[in-house]
Every structure is written in C-alpha cells, then in structure tokens.
Amino acid sequence: MPKRYRVLRKCVTVALSVTVAALVVGVAAGYLLARAVVLRVAEERLIHQTSRSLAEVDADTAAARAALAAMNTSPYPYCSDAELTYFRHILFRSTYLREGGRMETGGRIDCSTMLGREALPKEQFKAIDIDRDGSRVYWNLAPFRTSKQATSVLQAGTAYVDGAMQIHSEGLPPGASMTLTLRGARGQPVSPSANGMSFTTDGYRRVDGRLSDTRCSAVYPYCVTGWIAGADAFDMGRSMFAACMTLMGLVGLVAGLWWAFVYCRKWTRGQQLRRAIRRDELWLAYQPVVDIASRRIVGAEALARWTDEEGVAVPPDEFIRLAEEGGFVGEITKLVLRHVLHDLGDLLRATPGFQMHVNVTAWDLAAAEFVPRMEAVLERAGVRAESVAIEITESSTANNAGAMEAIRQMRQAGHRVYIDDFGTGYSSLGYLQELSVDAIKIDKVFTRAIGTGPMTVNLLPQIFAMADALRLEIVVEGIENAVQARYFAAQGKRLRGQGWLYGRPMAAGELLKQVAADRDRGNREMLRGGDGKDRRSSPASASIMA
Ligand code: C2E
Ligand code: MG
Ligand code: MG
C-alpha cells in the first residue's frame, strides 16, 4: 500500500477512536450534569412545597385554637344539645375541622358533634403530647379515623376538635409525600414515625436514596417533612436527562471531530513536510539587511519557504514548529545551509563583508555534531565562517548548557551570533552577558509601536543602553516606513535594519540584482565624492562596494 494511504488509514483509525471516545465522554458528562440538575430542581421544589405545607398547617392550627377558645366560652350547659349545636356552628366555619366536643382531661369523651352523647367509646385516650399551655394532642383517635391518613385531635380545657394539624396533599408532585412530626419538650419526635421521616430540626437531607426537607413551625411544636424517592425525582426529570445527554453527546462528537481534523491535518502535514525535505522541495527567500544610515545592503536573512501538497503556502513559523515537534528540524537547517551556498555561494566568496543570516533552532544547538558539521560544509564550499551569521531565539537558549557551548564554538569559529526577536523573551542584562553573543535583533513589535506611542517604545532606549553596555551590535527588525527609519537613524548609532521599507523577502536572483545595483550606486557616490574615499563609515558596506 502506498505510504500516503497508510498515513490516511492510521489517521482515520485514530480519528474514529477519538470521536467515539469523545462521544461516550460527552454522553456520560451529560448524564452527570442532568443528574445534578434534576436533584437540584427536586430539592428546590421540595423546599418550596414543605414551606408551603407548614404555612398551611400553621394557619389551620391557629384556626383550631381559635375554635377551641370559642368553644370553651360556650354559654350553654356542658354537653347539652344547645352546646353541641353551638359547637357545630363554630366548626362549620372551618374548612378542615371535622368534629369536636367535650373530653375530660383524663381522656374520656363526654360528647361529640358527630356521635352525640350516647354511642361514645368508653376507654380513656392518652395524649401523646401536652403543651406548655396545657393543650393536649391525641394521635389517630380510633372513633374519628376515617382514612389512612394520620389525624390528630387537639384539646384545650375540656373542648376538643378533630382534624387539626393535618397536612393537605393537594399540589404535591407525583411520588412526593408530606409528614407531620410532633416535637416534644426536649425536641424529640413524639408522634409515631412515618417511614423513617420523623425529623424535628430544619434541613435538607438525603436518606436511604430519598430526598427530604424538614421545616419546623416557629409557633407550634411540630415540623413538616416533605420527601420523595430518588428514583421518582429522576423519573420526573426524564426529559432533562434526554436533553443533557443529547446535547453533551453532540458537544463531545463535535470536539472529537475537530480534534481528529486538527490531528490528521497536522499528521499528514508533518508527513508532507518530511517528504518535501527529502525531495528538496523547500526553497529560500532572502531579505536584505541594510545599514540604516546609508541604506546600503550589508547582508541578508535566509527564510525558508514551503508550499504543501494541497498548494497551500505554509507560514515558516508553522512548519518550523511542526518540524521541531517531529524532531526533524535539523534537516531543514541542513537544507537551508545547502541552498544558501548553492544560491549565493559566489557572492559570499567574493564579498567578505556581506553577512548571510541563518536561523537555527534549540534542537540544532543541542546536537553535538551541529557546529563541526556546519564548519565542514562551509569549508568544502570555500565560504568563511565570518560570512555566515547565526540567529537564535532567546527561548532556544534558556537554561541550556548545550546551547551556551554551541554559541561559544560558533563564535570561536568566526561566526557572529545574533539573538533573534530580542525583547520577546528573557531579555535581561545579566542573561545577555551570560549568553555572550555578538548582536541582537530587536523584535518588530518595538518597531511597530513607533509613532503610536504605547509603552513598548519607551523600552527602546533601555534596550540601546543595554546593548551599549555589552558592546552588542543591533539589527532592528520590521522597519516598514520612513517614520520608523528616521527614528532609528536619529539615534546617532550604527544600526542595521531589516524590513519591508528596504526589501521584502525575495528570490536569490532578485537579491543578487539588488546587491549589484546597490554596489553601482555606491561606486557612483564614491566617484561623485571626488576624493576617492568612501564617505560611508560602515566597513561591511564598504566591502560590498569593492
Ligand atoms: P524571523 O527570523 O524573525 O524572521 C523575520 C520575519 O519577519 C520573517 O517572517 C519576515 O518575512 C518578517 N518581516 C521582515 N520584515 C518585515 C516587516 O517589515 N514587517 C513585517 N510585518 N514582517 C517582516 P517569515 O519569513 O514569515 O518567518 C517567520 C519566522 O519563521 C522567522 O522569524 C523565523 O523564526 C522562522 N523561520 C523562517 N525561516 C526559517 C529557517 O530557515 N529556519 C528556522 N529555524 N526558522 C525559520
Ligand atoms: Mg531570524
Ligand atoms: Mg526575528
């Protein structure tokens, strides 16, 4: 199978696995999200319902106590027909009180609005709670119990009412229940426990897979607990589960596909780049470096160029990074050196002052054989080390003893070493001193800021001072217009510059033409000078003129 298809197959396999994994993770995350949302919503609803029920029970209890107070001031003889009729009138006015009458404090019923005076139970009922004011509570009194729901009888003096302190279950969500728990003097539950949900302190709880919320009355000695089984809460949130799992699954799917796309593109680009290097398909553009004061060309920077198999011109930052990640950037440096010698070898041999700038990476500096191999190649081509300047970025030298050693060796061989994109990294005086280089290339962000007035411009004098202190030569990058050029020319220093104002990166042939034109211009100026002396003071440009 051709290599191209093998790469594609691997790509598709990885892409599919990642996409499926991202989908599964998305759905799982959706499930967890929905679970959290459903539980939160159930909690909110439960707290709302419990608070509402407590308010209703409080209102009913207040009504029951008012009814009892009215009954105890009855003007009629104890348990007479007239008194029972009077009681019925009072009870009719209440919505929930079903029944009432007289009960002696020992717990025996003497008369009842429902049962009269005759068919009454003989036993003495026992109160489950006696309040501080002497009122008593009886739980589920047999004669009055009409449904499965627990009922309570409230007694004050000798009057009693049945149906007080009762929870109304209207409006409860399906699966939810409410329980009323009487609270004893010491805060303990005194009514019989309902499904283990007898709590006498406020709070939201999760008990045995059930969600519960308890709110206690501020006025009366009871608490209301609302609860729902977790499964019922999840049942209610079924649509939430469907929505969250679908949505998060989709997010996972899109993220997976995007990652797969980026991965495959990078992978195949990396493969394409390796192929292009092997087939020697990269080429170099050269950008002139000039002496700012005289505008004479004193060198050029070699910049690699690559067009991928889809015909896209890939920016060098991007493909250099790709090669660094793939561990084959050293191949590009070799290719650049080979092309430089092929394209401009004659110029370099014939023009001693012309400097060809070559970018090298941290990876190159770390390779022990890099410097000796470069020297050997230059020697074979008859080009002196002084003609090739090396550009390295600050980051590629950070905390790297190998890089320091490579710099030392290159300088010893005769190369000038430049710190590229200066100002964007670790640019401290101490650091520069330690690095021991020949020159810095001030990054184009500083040049771009000239005339716009932001902070970066203020740093330029500091950078100049730093370079002066360390006797470093300066090349300014990114000079695009006359304002910027004038700013640097006015510094009263011998600065070199590079930028669109002097020439964009161009093919080797074009650079050779420009160098020749520059040399003619220099010769003419010298002749016009009449005294035969070069009026420019740059030694580099003087040598080009030769
Ligand atoms: P660099 O070494 O700082 O190269 C200068 C970059 O600034 C070049 O971008 C050049 O085209 C651009 N430039 C020059 N003058 C101007 C200007 O006036 N205005 C603006 N806006 N830009 C200007 P390019 O060619 O895209 O290269 C980008 C980077 O890629 C280079 O930055 C260098 O770090 C890296 N690179 C390029 N070729 C090679 C190479 O052969 N080897 C290595 N290791 N890195 C390379
Ligand atoms: Mg550079
Ligand atoms: Mg640069």
Coordinates of C-alpha atoms in Angstrom, one line a residue, residues 50 181 273:
T50 CA -42.6 21.9 52.6
T181 CA -44.0 15.2 63.3
L273 CA 6.9 18.2 5.2

